[in-house]
């Protein structure tokens, strides 16, 4: 409450986070305030409970196997960094020795791929597609319809016929998509 | 000193009379409607009045802050991120149009690219939602005069502090005793009523009475919490031979659900007051209580649940929650059991509105009694309940897949889907401490 000091020095490891994620000083500070607001008990990390509070909804731990998820501030920013709008700089200017920035087209695609690939085996199986579909399409669709949609989607993207969608197949089926724009969140100045 | 004596007895008399009047009013306006399941709309009126008071208080706070030149709200009240006000359908159509060269008139129901919309929306909610955007947790407490600590009020005018003090007075000295009296009435009626019904011979009359005793007592308890509940899709309410699976794990959920339907509870046997209630309830109708030793035996749990569910004359099961997953394994056992036995599952999504009182139970911080006291000293508890259509396990589906399917349905209804994108994204790409 009252006016807060706006020093980036208050953010622990602020400089290294900035370098890794590419967020500006101001954006990082906003995210830090947001992190602090969500971290109700000032533990220094976000637990499942903290994030669930956003929707004023606490989930019954039916699937408690997610584990003791603890999101510290660098982790929080790292995930959100994937949604940073792509920098306008000329790709030829970038130092090839530096790792690709988190918000590059490839990394955004990889992030989306990993949302589908639940067991992290590098392929989206029909079963994984079905699970993710259920969340997106909703209860109005019957189970048979969901299964046929999952089958069709996997078949369309699958090129080598192994019944699953690899990352390259995924990237290929979305090559015309303007991912940079669709998977970007602009932070207000 | 001696002059005080006649005044003393007058005051005592007045006090006695006012208390009697108060409790008679209580009886007429709260308990009798609870018995018949009728609502006078008093709670909704109360909520509207509270909203008006809070709005006035906020104006005062803003004015006071401007005078003193203090920053009242967090610096980013206009939002942290730029949001496009497009709808789900428009957005998805645009995404698909940009990605494929297919003809637009046969838009299929789903494309691989749809995930971009959903995960972006999820992340946007994490970064910036309506309530948290405007206030931090402490400021929300000052706004609804519900602050439990004093240090937040340094910047505010005398008038508002007085109002806050009045609020504390009302909540702790008027509402709290009222609610405790109601809770006490509700619980004792439950124990006495079910014990009495237990003496009757089995039959339709006993069932009828038992149902109404249970419902009446839960309704009184709902009023004891001043819970303002909106039920949606009541035609999907659980039926005999089914299991009701809800998404919350606070004891208040039981009260909320059981006041709208007649359930058989499943839980562990406790000692103390809970044990007394449990023993009394089971006399009137068959609830399923497990001893502590029995809970560890998975086959026994499954067997007893199956027996209950297969008897069509028995009531739908409601699993009695005792705490969050971290410190309670028996609840997990019951939940796993309920997906394995192949009964019809009736998912229910419960969503709380934090404006008038925070129903979140941090069970590592508060015990149950402290939690209930916090609930009873809040203004009100506002929530919505959605009854989702029943689900059964498919033949080629195992228990875990079935559980995930039910979980997805509840998550989707409860608006939790946004958070799942973040969780998955974090697990896949971020480190865990």
Coordinates of C-alpha atoms in Angstrom, one line a residue:
Chain A
X1 CA 0.0 0.0 0.0
X2 CA 1.2 3.5 -0.6
X3 CA 3.9 4.1 -3.2
X4 CA 6.3 1.3 -3.7
X5 CA 9.9 1.9 -4.6
X6 CA 10.6 0.8 -8.2
X7 CA 14.1 -0.6 -8.0
X8 CA 14.9 -3.7 -10.0
X9 CA 17.4 -4.4 -7.3
X10 CA 14.6 -5.5 -5.1
X11 CA 14.0 -8.5 -7.4
X12 CA 16.4 -11.3 -6.4
X13 CA 18.6 -12.2 -9.4
X14 CA 16.8 -9.6 -11.4
X15 CA 19.6 -9.1 -13.8
X16 CA 20.1 -12.7 -14.7
X17 CA 16.4 -13.2 -15.1
X18 CA 16.2 -10.2 -17.4
X19 CA 19.0 -11.6 -19.6
X20 CA 17.6 -15.0 -19.8
X21 CA 14.0 -14.0 -20.6
X22 CA 14.4 -10.8 -22.4
X23 CA 11.8 -8.9 -20.4
X24 CA 12.4 -5.2 -20.0
X25 CA 13.0 -3.7 -16.5
X26 CA 9.5 -2.3 -16.3
X27 CA 7.8 -5.5 -17.4
X28 CA 9.8 -7.5 -15.0
X29 CA 8.8 -5.3 -12.2
X30 CA 5.1 -5.6 -13.1
X31 CA 5.4 -9.4 -13.2
X32 CA 7.2 -9.3 -9.9
X33 CA 4.4 -7.3 -8.3
X34 CA 1.9 -9.8 -9.8
X35 CA 3.9 -12.7 -8.3
X36 CA 4.0 -11.0 -4.9
X37 CA 0.2 -10.4 -5.1
X38 CA -0.5 -14.1 -5.9
X39 CA 1.9 -15.3 -3.2
X40 CA -0.5 -14.6 -0.4
X41 CA 1.5 -16.0 2.5
X42 CA 4.8 -14.5 1.3
X43 CA 6.4 -17.8 1.0
X44 CA 8.6 -16.8 -1.9
X45 CA 7.1 -19.3 -4.3
X46 CA 3.6 -20.1 -5.7
X47 CA 2.0 -23.3 -4.7
X48 CA -1.0 -24.9 -6.4
X49 CA -3.2 -23.3 -3.8
X50 CA -2.1 -19.8 -4.7
X51 CA -2.8 -20.2 -8.3
X52 CA -6.1 -21.7 -7.7
X53 CA -7.2 -18.7 -5.8
X54 CA -7.3 -16.7 -8.9
X55 CA -10.6 -18.3 -10.0
X56 CA -11.7 -18.4 -6.4
X57 CA -11.7 -22.1 -6.8
X58 CA -9.8 -24.7 -5.0
X59 CA -9.5 -28.0 -6.8
X60 CA -10.2 -31.2 -5.1
X61 CA -6.9 -33.1 -5.4
X62 CA -8.3 -36.0 -7.4
X63 CA -5.1 -36.1 -9.3
X64 CA -2.7 -35.3 -6.6
X65 CA 0.1 -36.9 -8.5
X66 CA 1.1 -33.5 -9.9
X67 CA 3.5 -33.4 -7.0
X68 CA 4.4 -30.5 -4.8
X69 CA 4.5 -27.9 -7.5
X70 CA 6.4 -24.9 -6.4
X71 CA 6.8 -22.0 -8.7
X72 CA 9.5 -19.6 -7.8
X73 CA 9.7 -16.2 -9.4
X74 CA 12.3 -17.1 -12.0
X75 CA 10.2 -20.1 -13.0
X76 CA 7.1 -18.0 -13.2
X77 CA 8.8 -15.5 -15.5
X78 CA 10.4 -18.2 -17.6
X79 CA 7.0 -19.7 -18.5
X80 CA 5.5 -16.3 -19.2
X81 CA 8.6 -15.4 -21.3
X82 CA 7.4 -17.8 -23.9
X83 CA 4.5 -15.4 -24.5
X84 CA 6.6 -12.3 -25.0
X85 CA 6.0 -10.7 -28.4
X86 CA 8.9 -11.5 -30.8
X87 CA 11.6 -8.9 -30.8
X88 CA 11.9 -6.8 -34.0
X89 CA 15.6 -7.2 -34.2
X90 CA 17.2 -8.5 -37.4
X91 CA 17.8 -12.3 -36.8
X92 CA 21.2 -11.9 -38.6
X93 CA 22.3 -9.6 -35.8
X94 CA 21.9 -12.1 -33.0
X95 CA 24.9 -13.8 -31.7
X96 CA 24.7 -17.4 -32.7
X97 CA 26.5 -18.5 -29.6
X98 CA 23.7 -17.2 -27.4
X99 CA 20.9 -19.6 -26.7
X100 CA 17.7 -19.0 -28.7
X101 CA 15.5 -16.5 -26.8
X102 CA 12.5 -18.1 -25.1
X103 CA 10.0 -16.2 -27.2
X104 CA 11.3 -17.3 -30.6
X105 CA 8.9 -19.0 -32.9
X106 CA 10.6 -22.3 -32.4
X107 CA 10.4 -22.1 -28.7
X108 CA 6.8 -21.0 -28.7
X109 CA 6.0 -24.0 -30.9
X110 CA 7.9 -26.2 -28.6
X111 CA 6.0 -24.9 -25.6
X112 CA 2.7 -25.6 -27.3
X113 CA 3.9 -29.0 -28.3
X114 CA 4.8 -29.8 -24.7
X115 CA 1.3 -28.9 -23.6
X116 CA 0.1 -31.7 -25.8
X117 CA 2.9 -34.1 -25.1
X118 CA 2.0 -35.0 -21.5
X119 CA 4.4 -37.8 -20.9
X120 CA 7.3 -35.9 -22.6
X121 CA 8.3 -38.8 -24.9
X122 CA 8.6 -36.4 -27.8
X123 CA 5.4 -37.5 -29.5
X124 CA 1.8 -36.6 -29.1
X125 CA -0.1 -39.9 -29.0
X126 CA -3.8 -40.3 -29.7
X127 CA -4.4 -40.8 -26.0
X128 CA -2.7 -37.5 -25.1
X129 CA -4.6 -35.7 -27.8
X130 CA -7.8 -37.0 -26.4
X131 CA -7.0 -35.8 -22.9
X132 CA -6.2 -32.3 -24.0
X133 CA -9.2 -32.2 -26.3
X134 CA -11.5 -32.9 -23.4
X135 CA -10.4 -29.7 -21.7
X136 CA -10.8 -27.6 -24.8
X137 CA -13.9 -28.9 -26.4
X138 CA -16.1 -29.4 -23.4
X139 CA -18.8 -31.5 -22.0
X140 CA -21.3 -31.0 -24.8
X141 CA -19.4 -33.2 -27.2
X142 CA -19.8 -37.0 -26.7
X143 CA -17.0 -39.4 -26.1
X144 CA -17.3 -40.9 -29.6
X145 CA -17.1 -37.5 -31.2
X146 CA -14.1 -36.6 -29.1
X147 CA -12.4 -39.8 -30.2
X148 CA -13.1 -39.3 -33.8
X149 CA -11.8 -35.7 -33.6
X150 CA -8.6 -37.0 -31.9
X151 CA -8.1 -39.6 -34.5
X152 CA -8.6 -37.2 -37.4
X153 CA -6.3 -34.6 -35.9
X154 CA -3.5 -37.1 -35.3
X155 CA -3.9 -38.6 -38.8
X156 CA -3.8 -35.3 -40.5
X157 CA -0.6 -34.2 -38.9
X158 CA 1.1 -37.6 -38.8
X159 CA 3.4 -38.0 -41.9
X160 CA 5.5 -41.0 -41.1
X161 CA 2.5 -43.1 -40.1
X162 CA 3.6 -44.0 -36.6
X163 CA 0.2 -43.0 -35.2
X164 CA 1.7 -40.1 -33.2
X165 CA 2.7 -36.5 -33.9
X166 CA 6.3 -35.7 -33.5
X167 CA 7.6 -32.2 -32.9
X168 CA 8.7 -31.8 -36.5
X169 CA 5.3 -33.0 -37.8
X170 CA 3.6 -30.6 -35.4
X171 CA 5.7 -27.7 -36.5
X172 CA 5.1 -28.5 -40.2
X173 CA 1.3 -28.6 -39.8
X174 CA 1.5 -25.1 -38.3
X175 CA 4.1 -23.6 -40.5
X176 CA 1.7 -21.1 -42.1
X177 CA 0.4 -20.0 -38.7
X178 CA 1.3 -16.6 -37.4
X179 CA 2.4 -18.0 -34.1
X180 CA 4.4 -14.9 -33.2
X181 CA 1.2 -13.0 -33.0
X182 CA -1.2 -15.6 -31.7
X183 CA 0.9 -16.7 -28.8
X184 CA 2.0 -13.3 -27.6
X185 CA 0.9 -11.2 -24.7
X186 CA 1.8 -7.6 -24.7
X187 CA 2.6 -6.1 -21.4
X188 CA 1.4 -2.5 -21.1
X189 CA 3.9 0.3 -20.6
Chain B
X1 CA -22.0 2.8 44.3
X2 CA -25.4 2.1 45.8
X3 CA -27.1 4.3 43.3
X4 CA -26.1 1.8 40.6
X5 CA -28.1 -1.1 42.0
X6 CA -31.6 -0.2 40.7
X7 CA -30.1 0.7 37.3
X8 CA -28.3 -2.6 37.3
X9 CA -31.4 -4.7 37.5
X10 CA -33.1 -2.5 34.9
X11 CA -30.3 -3.1 32.5
X12 CA -30.3 -6.8 33.2
X13 CA -34.0 -6.9 32.6
X14 CA -33.7 -5.0 29.3
X15 CA -30.9 -7.3 28.2
X16 CA -33.0 -10.3 29.0
X17 CA -36.0 -9.1 27.1
X18 CA -34.0 -8.0 24.1
X19 CA -32.3 -11.4 24.0
X20 CA -35.6 -13.2 24.1
X21 CA -37.0 -11.0 21.4
X22 CA -33.9 -11.6 19.3
X23 CA -34.1 -15.4 19.6
X24 CA -37.8 -15.5 18.9
X25 CA -37.2 -13.5 15.7
X26 CA -34.4 -15.9 14.9
X27 CA -36.8 -18.8 15.3
X28 CA -39.4 -17.3 13.1
X29 CA -37.3 -15.9 10.3
X30 CA -34.6 -18.5 10.1
X31 CA -35.4 -21.8 11.6
X32 CA -39.0 -22.1 10.4
X33 CA -38.2 -21.4 6.8
X34 CA -35.3 -23.8 7.0
X35 CA -37.7 -26.5 8.1
X36 CA -39.9 -26.0 5.1
X37 CA -37.1 -25.2 2.6
X38 CA -38.6 -21.8 2.0
X39 CA -36.5 -18.6 1.6
X40 CA -37.7 -15.1 2.5
X41 CA -34.9 -13.6 0.4
X42 CA -33.4 -12.1 3.5
X43 CA -29.9 -13.1 2.6
X44 CA -30.0 -11.7 -0.8
X45 CA -31.3 -8.4 0.6
X46 CA -28.4 -8.5 3.1
X47 CA -26.0 -9.0 0.3
X48 CA -27.3 -6.0 -1.6
X49 CA -27.1 -3.8 1.5
X50 CA -23.6 -4.9 2.1
X51 CA -22.6 -4.1 -1.5
X52 CA -24.0 -0.6 -1.1
X53 CA -22.1 0.0 2.1
X54 CA -18.9 -1.3 0.5
X55 CA -19.3 1.0 -2.5
X56 CA -19.8 4.0 -0.3
X57 CA -16.7 3.0 1.8
X58 CA -14.7 2.7 -1.4
X59 CA -15.7 6.2 -2.4
X60 CA -14.6 7.5 0.9
X61 CA -11.3 5.7 0.7
X62 CA -10.6 7.1 -2.7
X63 CA -11.5 10.6 -1.7
X64 CA -9.4 10.3 1.5
X65 CA -6.5 9.0 -0.4
X66 CA -6.7 11.8 -3.0
X67 CA -6.7 14.4 -0.2
X68 CA -3.7 12.9 1.4
X69 CA -2.0 12.3 -1.9
X70 CA -1.5 8.6 -1.2
X71 CA -1.5 5.9 -3.8
X72 CA -4.5 3.8 -2.8
X73 CA -4.6 1.1 -5.5
X74 CA -1.8 -0.9 -6.9
X75 CA 0.0 1.0 -9.7
X76 CA -1.4 -1.2 -12.5
X77 CA -5.1 -0.9 -12.1
X78 CA -5.6 -0.5 -15.8
X79 CA -4.2 -4.0 -16.3
X80 CA -0.8 -5.4 -16.7
X81 CA -1.4 -6.7 -20.2
X82 CA -3.3 -5.7 -23.3
X83 CA -6.3 -7.9 -23.8
X84 CA -8.2 -8.3 -27.0
X85 CA -11.9 -8.2 -26.4
X86 CA -12.7 -11.0 -28.9
X87 CA -14.9 -14.0 -28.3
X88 CA -13.8 -17.6 -28.3
X89 CA -15.4 -18.4 -31.7
X90 CA -14.0 -15.3 -33.5
X91 CA -10.5 -15.9 -32.1
X92 CA -10.4 -19.5 -33.1
X93 CA -11.7 -18.8 -36.6
X94 CA -9.0 -16.2 -37.1
X95 CA -6.3 -18.6 -35.8
X96 CA -7.4 -21.3 -38.2
X97 CA -7.7 -18.9 -41.1
X98 CA -4.2 -17.8 -40.7
X99 CA -2.8 -21.3 -40.4
X100 CA -4.5 -23.3 -43.2
X101 CA -5.4 -22.9 -46.8
X102 CA -8.5 -25.1 -46.5
X103 CA -11.9 -23.8 -47.5
X104 CA -13.5 -21.9 -44.7
X105 CA -17.0 -23.2 -45.0
X106 CA -16.3 -26.6 -43.6
X107 CA -14.7 -25.5 -40.3
X108 CA -14.1 -28.6 -38.3
X109 CA -14.7 -28.7 -34.6
X110 CA -11.1 -28.7 -33.6
X111 CA -7.6 -27.9 -34.9
X112 CA -4.2 -28.4 -33.5
X113 CA -3.8 -24.6 -33.5
X114 CA -6.7 -24.0 -31.2
X115 CA -4.4 -24.6 -28.3
X116 CA -2.8 -21.3 -28.9
X117 CA -5.9 -19.5 -28.0
X118 CA -6.5 -21.5 -24.8
X119 CA -3.1 -21.4 -23.4
X120 CA -2.7 -17.7 -24.2
X121 CA -6.0 -17.0 -22.4
X122 CA -4.8 -19.1 -19.5
X123 CA -1.6 -17.2 -19.2
X124 CA -3.5 -13.9 -19.4
X125 CA -5.6 -14.9 -16.5
X126 CA -2.5 -15.8 -14.5
X127 CA -1.0 -12.4 -15.2
X128 CA -4.0 -10.3 -14.8
X129 CA -7.5 -11.1 -13.6
X130 CA -10.4 -8.8 -12.6
X131 CA -10.3 -9.1 -8.8
X132 CA -6.6 -9.4 -8.1
X133 CA -5.8 -6.7 -10.6
X134 CA -7.7 -4.1 -8.6
X135 CA -6.6 -5.0 -5.1
X136 CA -3.9 -7.0 -3.4
X137 CA -5.2 -9.4 -0.9
X138 CA -4.8 -6.8 1.9
X139 CA -6.6 -4.1 0.0
X140 CA -9.5 -6.4 -0.8
X141 CA -9.9 -6.9 2.9
X142 CA -10.1 -3.2 3.5
X143 CA -12.5 -2.7 0.7
X144 CA -15.0 -5.2 2.2
X145 CA -14.1 -4.1 5.8
X146 CA -13.1 -7.6 6.5
X147 CA -9.5 -7.0 7.5
X148 CA -8.3 -9.3 10.2
X149 CA -5.3 -7.1 11.1
X150 CA -5.1 -3.5 11.9
X151 CA -2.1 -2.2 10.1
X152 CA -3.8 -1.7 6.8
X153 CA -5.8 1.3 7.9
X154 CA -3.1 3.8 8.4
X155 CA -4.1 5.9 5.4
X156 CA -7.8 6.1 5.9
X157 CA -10.0 8.7 7.4
X158 CA -11.4 8.6 10.9
X159 CA -14.9 8.0 9.5
X160 CA -13.9 4.9 7.8
X161 CA -12.0 3.5 10.7
X162 CA -15.2 4.0 12.7
X163 CA -17.1 2.1 10.1
X164 CA -14.6 -0.7 10.1
X165 CA -14.8 -0.8 13.9
X166 CA -18.6 -1.0 13.6
X167 CA -18.2 -3.8 11.1
X168 CA -16.0 -5.7 13.5
X169 CA -18.6 -5.1 16.3
X170 CA -21.4 -6.3 14.1
X171 CA -19.6 -9.3 12.9
X172 CA -18.2 -10.5 16.2
X173 CA -20.9 -9.4 18.7
X174 CA -24.0 -9.8 16.7
X175 CA -23.5 -12.1 13.8
X176 CA -21.2 -14.5 15.5
X177 CA -23.4 -15.3 18.5
X178 CA -26.4 -15.6 16.1
X179 CA -24.5 -18.0 13.9
X180 CA -23.2 -20.0 16.7
X181 CA -26.7 -20.3 18.1
X182 CA -28.0 -21.4 14.8
X183 CA -25.2 -23.9 14.3
X184 CA -25.8 -25.3 17.7
X185 CA -29.5 -25.6 17.0
X186 CA -28.8 -27.3 13.7
X187 CA -26.4 -29.8 15.1
X188 CA -28.5 -30.7 18.1
X189 CA -31.6 -31.1 16.0
X190 CA -29.7 -33.3 13.7
X191 CA -28.5 -35.6 16.5
X192 CA -31.8 -35.7 18.3
X193 CA -33.9 -36.0 15.2
X194 CA -31.9 -38.8 13.7
X195 CA -31.8 -40.7 16.9
X196 CA -35.5 -40.4 17.3
X197 CA -36.1 -41.5 13.7
X198 CA -33.8 -44.4 14.3
X199 CA -36.4 -45.9 16.7
X200 CA -39.0 -46.2 14.0
X201 CA -39.4 -49.4 12.1
X202 CA -37.9 -49.5 8.6
X203 CA -40.2 -48.3 5.9
X204 CA -41.3 -45.4 3.8
X205 CA -42.3 -43.3 6.7
X206 CA -38.9 -43.6 8.3
X207 CA -37.2 -42.7 5.1
X208 CA -39.4 -39.7 4.6
X209 CA -38.8 -38.4 8.1
X210 CA -35.1 -39.1 7.9
X211 CA -34.8 -37.2 4.6
X212 CA -36.5 -34.2 6.0
X213 CA -34.6 -34.2 9.3
X214 CA -31.3 -34.2 7.4
X215 CA -32.4 -31.5 5.0
X216 CA -33.8 -29.3 7.7
X217 CA -30.6 -29.4 9.8
X218 CA -28.3 -28.8 6.8
X219 CA -30.5 -25.8 5.8
X220 CA -30.1 -24.4 9.3
X221 CA -26.4 -24.8 9.1
X222 CA -26.4 -23.0 5.7
X223 CA -28.1 -20.1 7.4
X224 CA -25.6 -20.3 10.2
X225 CA -22.9 -19.5 7.7
X226 CA -25.0 -17.0 5.8
X227 CA -24.2 -18.9 2.7
X228 CA -25.8 -17.5 -0.4
X229 CA -25.8 -20.3 -2.9
X230 CA -27.0 -20.5 -6.5
X231 CA -27.7 -23.9 -7.9
X232 CA -27.4 -24.5 -11.6
X233 CA -28.8 -27.5 -13.7
X234 CA -30.6 -29.1 -10.8
X235 CA -32.0 -31.7 -13.1
X236 CA -28.6 -33.4 -13.0
X237 CA -28.7 -34.0 -9.3
X238 CA -27.2 -37.3 -8.1
X239 CA -29.6 -40.3 -7.9
X240 CA -29.6 -43.5 -6.0
X241 CA -26.8 -45.9 -6.9
X242 CA -24.5 -43.0 -7.9
X243 CA -21.5 -41.2 -6.4
X244 CA -21.3 -37.5 -6.1
X245 CA -17.8 -36.1 -6.8
X246 CA -17.2 -32.5 -6.1
X247 CA -14.1 -30.4 -6.5
X248 CA -13.6 -28.8 -3.2
X249 CA -12.3 -30.2 0.0
X250 CA -13.7 -27.9 2.7
X251 CA -16.3 -29.2 5.2
X252 CA -18.5 -26.4 4.1
X253 CA -19.0 -28.1 0.7
X254 CA -20.7 -31.0 2.5
X255 CA -23.2 -28.6 4.0
X256 CA -23.8 -26.8 0.7
X257 CA -24.4 -30.0 -1.2
X258 CA -26.3 -31.8 1.5
X259 CA -28.8 -29.0 1.9
X260 CA -29.9 -29.4 -1.6
X261 CA -30.1 -33.2 -1.8
X262 CA -30.3 -36.3 0.3
X263 CA -26.9 -38.2 0.4
X264 CA -25.2 -41.0 2.2
X265 CA -21.9 -39.9 3.6
X266 CA -18.7 -41.8 3.4
X267 CA -15.9 -41.0 5.7
X268 CA -13.7 -42.0 8.6
X269 CA -15.0 -42.5 12.1
X270 CA -14.0 -39.6 14.4
X271 CA -14.1 -39.2 18.1
X272 CA -15.6 -36.3 19.9
X273 CA -18.5 -34.2 18.6
X274 CA -18.0 -35.5 15.0
X275 CA -18.3 -39.0 16.3
X276 CA -21.5 -38.3 18.1
X277 CA -23.0 -36.8 15.0
X278 CA -21.8 -39.7 12.9
X279 CA -23.3 -42.3 15.2
X280 CA -26.6 -40.5 15.4
X281 CA -26.8 -40.0 11.6
X282 CA -26.3 -43.7 10.9
X283 CA -29.3 -44.6 13.0
X284 CA -31.6 -42.9 10.6
X285 CA -30.2 -43.9 7.3
X286 CA -27.3 -46.0 6.1
X287 CA -24.2 -43.8 5.9
X288 CA -20.8 -45.6 5.4
X289 CA -18.3 -44.9 8.1
X290 CA -15.0 -46.6 8.1
X291 CA -12.8 -47.3 11.1
X292 CA -9.2 -46.0 10.9
X293 CA -7.8 -49.5 10.3
X294 CA -10.3 -50.3 7.6
X295 CA -9.4 -47.3 5.5
X296 CA -6.0 -48.6 4.6
X297 CA -7.5 -51.8 3.1
X298 CA -8.3 -50.9 -0.5
X299 CA -10.3 -54.0 -1.1
X300 CA -12.4 -53.5 1.9
X301 CA -13.1 -49.9 0.9
X302 CA -14.0 -51.0 -2.6
X303 CA -16.2 -53.8 -1.4
X304 CA -18.3 -51.7 1.0
X305 CA -18.7 -49.0 -1.5
X306 CA -19.8 -51.5 -4.2
X307 CA -22.3 -53.0 -1.8
X308 CA -23.8 -49.7 -1.1
X309 CA -23.9 -48.5 -4.6
X310 CA -25.5 -51.7 -6.0
X311 CA -28.4 -51.5 -3.6
X312 CA -30.7 -49.2 -5.5
X313 CA -32.7 -48.3 -2.4
X314 CA -29.6 -46.7 -0.9
X315 CA -28.8 -43.0 -1.3
X316 CA -26.1 -41.5 -3.6
X317 CA -22.7 -41.3 -1.9
X318 CA -21.1 -38.1 -0.9
X319 CA -17.5 -38.4 0.2
X320 CA -16.9 -36.4 3.4
X321 CA -13.8 -34.3 3.0
X322 CA -11.6 -33.8 6.0
X323 CA -8.7 -31.8 4.7
X324 CA -6.5 -31.2 1.7
X325 CA -4.5 -34.0 0.1
X326 CA -1.3 -33.1 1.8
X327 CA -2.2 -34.3 5.2
X328 CA -5.0 -36.7 4.6
X329 CA -4.8 -40.0 2.8
X330 CA -8.1 -41.5 3.6
X331 CA -9.9 -39.1 1.4
X332 CA -7.7 -40.1 -1.4
X333 CA -8.5 -43.7 -0.8
X334 CA -12.2 -43.1 -0.9
X335 CA -11.9 -41.1 -4.1
X336 CA -9.8 -43.7 -5.8
X337 CA -12.2 -46.3 -4.7
X338 CA -15.2 -44.4 -6.1
X339 CA -13.7 -44.4 -9.6
X340 CA -12.7 -48.1 -9.5
X341 CA -16.1 -49.6 -8.5
X342 CA -17.8 -48.6 -11.8
X343 CA -20.7 -46.8 -10.4
X344 CA -22.3 -43.7 -12.1
X345 CA -20.4 -40.6 -11.2
X346 CA -22.2 -37.3 -10.8
X347 CA -19.6 -34.5 -11.0
X348 CA -20.3 -31.3 -9.2
X349 CA -18.4 -28.0 -9.6
X350 CA -18.5 -25.6 -6.7
X351 CA -17.1 -22.1 -7.1
X352 CA -16.8 -19.5 -4.4
X353 CA -17.0 -15.7 -4.8
X354 CA -14.3 -14.2 -2.5
X355 CA -16.0 -10.8 -2.2
X356 CA -17.8 -11.3 1.1
X357 CA -15.7 -14.0 2.7
X358 CA -12.8 -16.2 1.9
X359 CA -13.8 -19.8 2.0
X360 CA -10.4 -21.1 1.2
X361 CA -9.1 -23.4 3.9
X362 CA -5.3 -23.5 4.4
X363 CA -5.4 -26.7 6.5
X364 CA -1.7 -26.5 7.3
X365 CA -2.4 -23.1 8.9
X366 CA -5.8 -23.4 10.6
X367 CA -7.5 -26.3 12.2
X368 CA -11.1 -27.0 11.5
X369 CA -12.5 -25.1 14.4
X370 CA -10.5 -22.0 13.6
X371 CA -11.6 -22.3 10.0
X372 CA -15.2 -22.5 10.9
X373 CA -14.9 -19.5 13.3
X374 CA -13.3 -17.5 10.4
X375 CA -16.2 -18.5 8.2
X376 CA -18.7 -17.4 10.9
X377 CA -17.1 -14.0 11.3
X378 CA -17.1 -13.2 7.6
X379 CA -19.9 -11.2 6.1
X380 CA -21.3 -14.0 4.0
X381 CA -20.2 -16.9 1.8
X382 CA -21.3 -16.7 -1.8
X383 CA -21.0 -19.6 -4.1
X384 CA -22.4 -21.3 -7.2
X385 CA -23.0 -25.0 -7.6
X386 CA -23.2 -26.6 -11.1
X387 CA -24.5 -30.1 -11.4
X388 CA -22.9 -31.7 -14.4
X389 CA -24.4 -34.6 -16.4
X390 CA -23.6 -38.1 -15.0
X391 CA -20.6 -40.0 -16.3
X392 CA -19.9 -43.8 -16.4
X393 CA -16.7 -45.6 -17.0
X394 CA -16.3 -46.9 -20.5
X395 CA -15.3 -50.5 -21.1
X396 CA -11.8 -49.8 -22.5
X397 CA -11.1 -47.1 -19.9
X398 CA -9.2 -47.8 -16.7
X399 CA -9.9 -46.0 -13.4
X400 CA -7.2 -43.4 -13.8
X401 CA -8.4 -42.4 -17.2
X402 CA -12.0 -42.2 -16.0
X403 CA -10.9 -40.0 -13.0
X404 CA -9.1 -37.7 -15.4
X405 CA -12.2 -37.4 -17.6
X406 CA -14.3 -36.5 -14.6
X407 CA -11.7 -34.1 -13.4
X408 CA -11.6 -32.4 -16.8
X409 CA -15.3 -32.0 -16.9
X410 CA -15.3 -30.3 -13.4
X411 CA -12.3 -28.2 -14.2
X412 CA -14.0 -26.9 -17.4
X413 CA -17.2 -26.0 -15.7
X414 CA -15.4 -24.4 -12.7
X415 CA -13.3 -22.2 -14.9
X416 CA -10.1 -24.0 -13.8
X417 CA -9.0 -24.8 -17.3
X418 CA -7.0 -21.6 -17.6
X419 CA -4.8 -22.7 -14.7
X420 CA -4.1 -26.1 -16.1
X421 CA -2.3 -24.6 -19.0
X422 CA 0.0 -22.9 -16.7
X423 CA 0.6 -26.0 -14.6
X424 CA 1.4 -28.1 -17.6
X425 CA 3.5 -25.5 -19.2
X426 CA 5.4 -25.0 -16.0
X427 CA 6.0 -28.7 -15.4
X428 CA 7.2 -29.2 -18.9
X429 CA 9.5 -26.3 -19.2
X430 CA 10.3 -25.0 -15.7
X431 CA 12.3 -26.5 -12.9
X432 CA 10.7 -27.6 -9.7
X433 CA 12.4 -26.6 -6.5

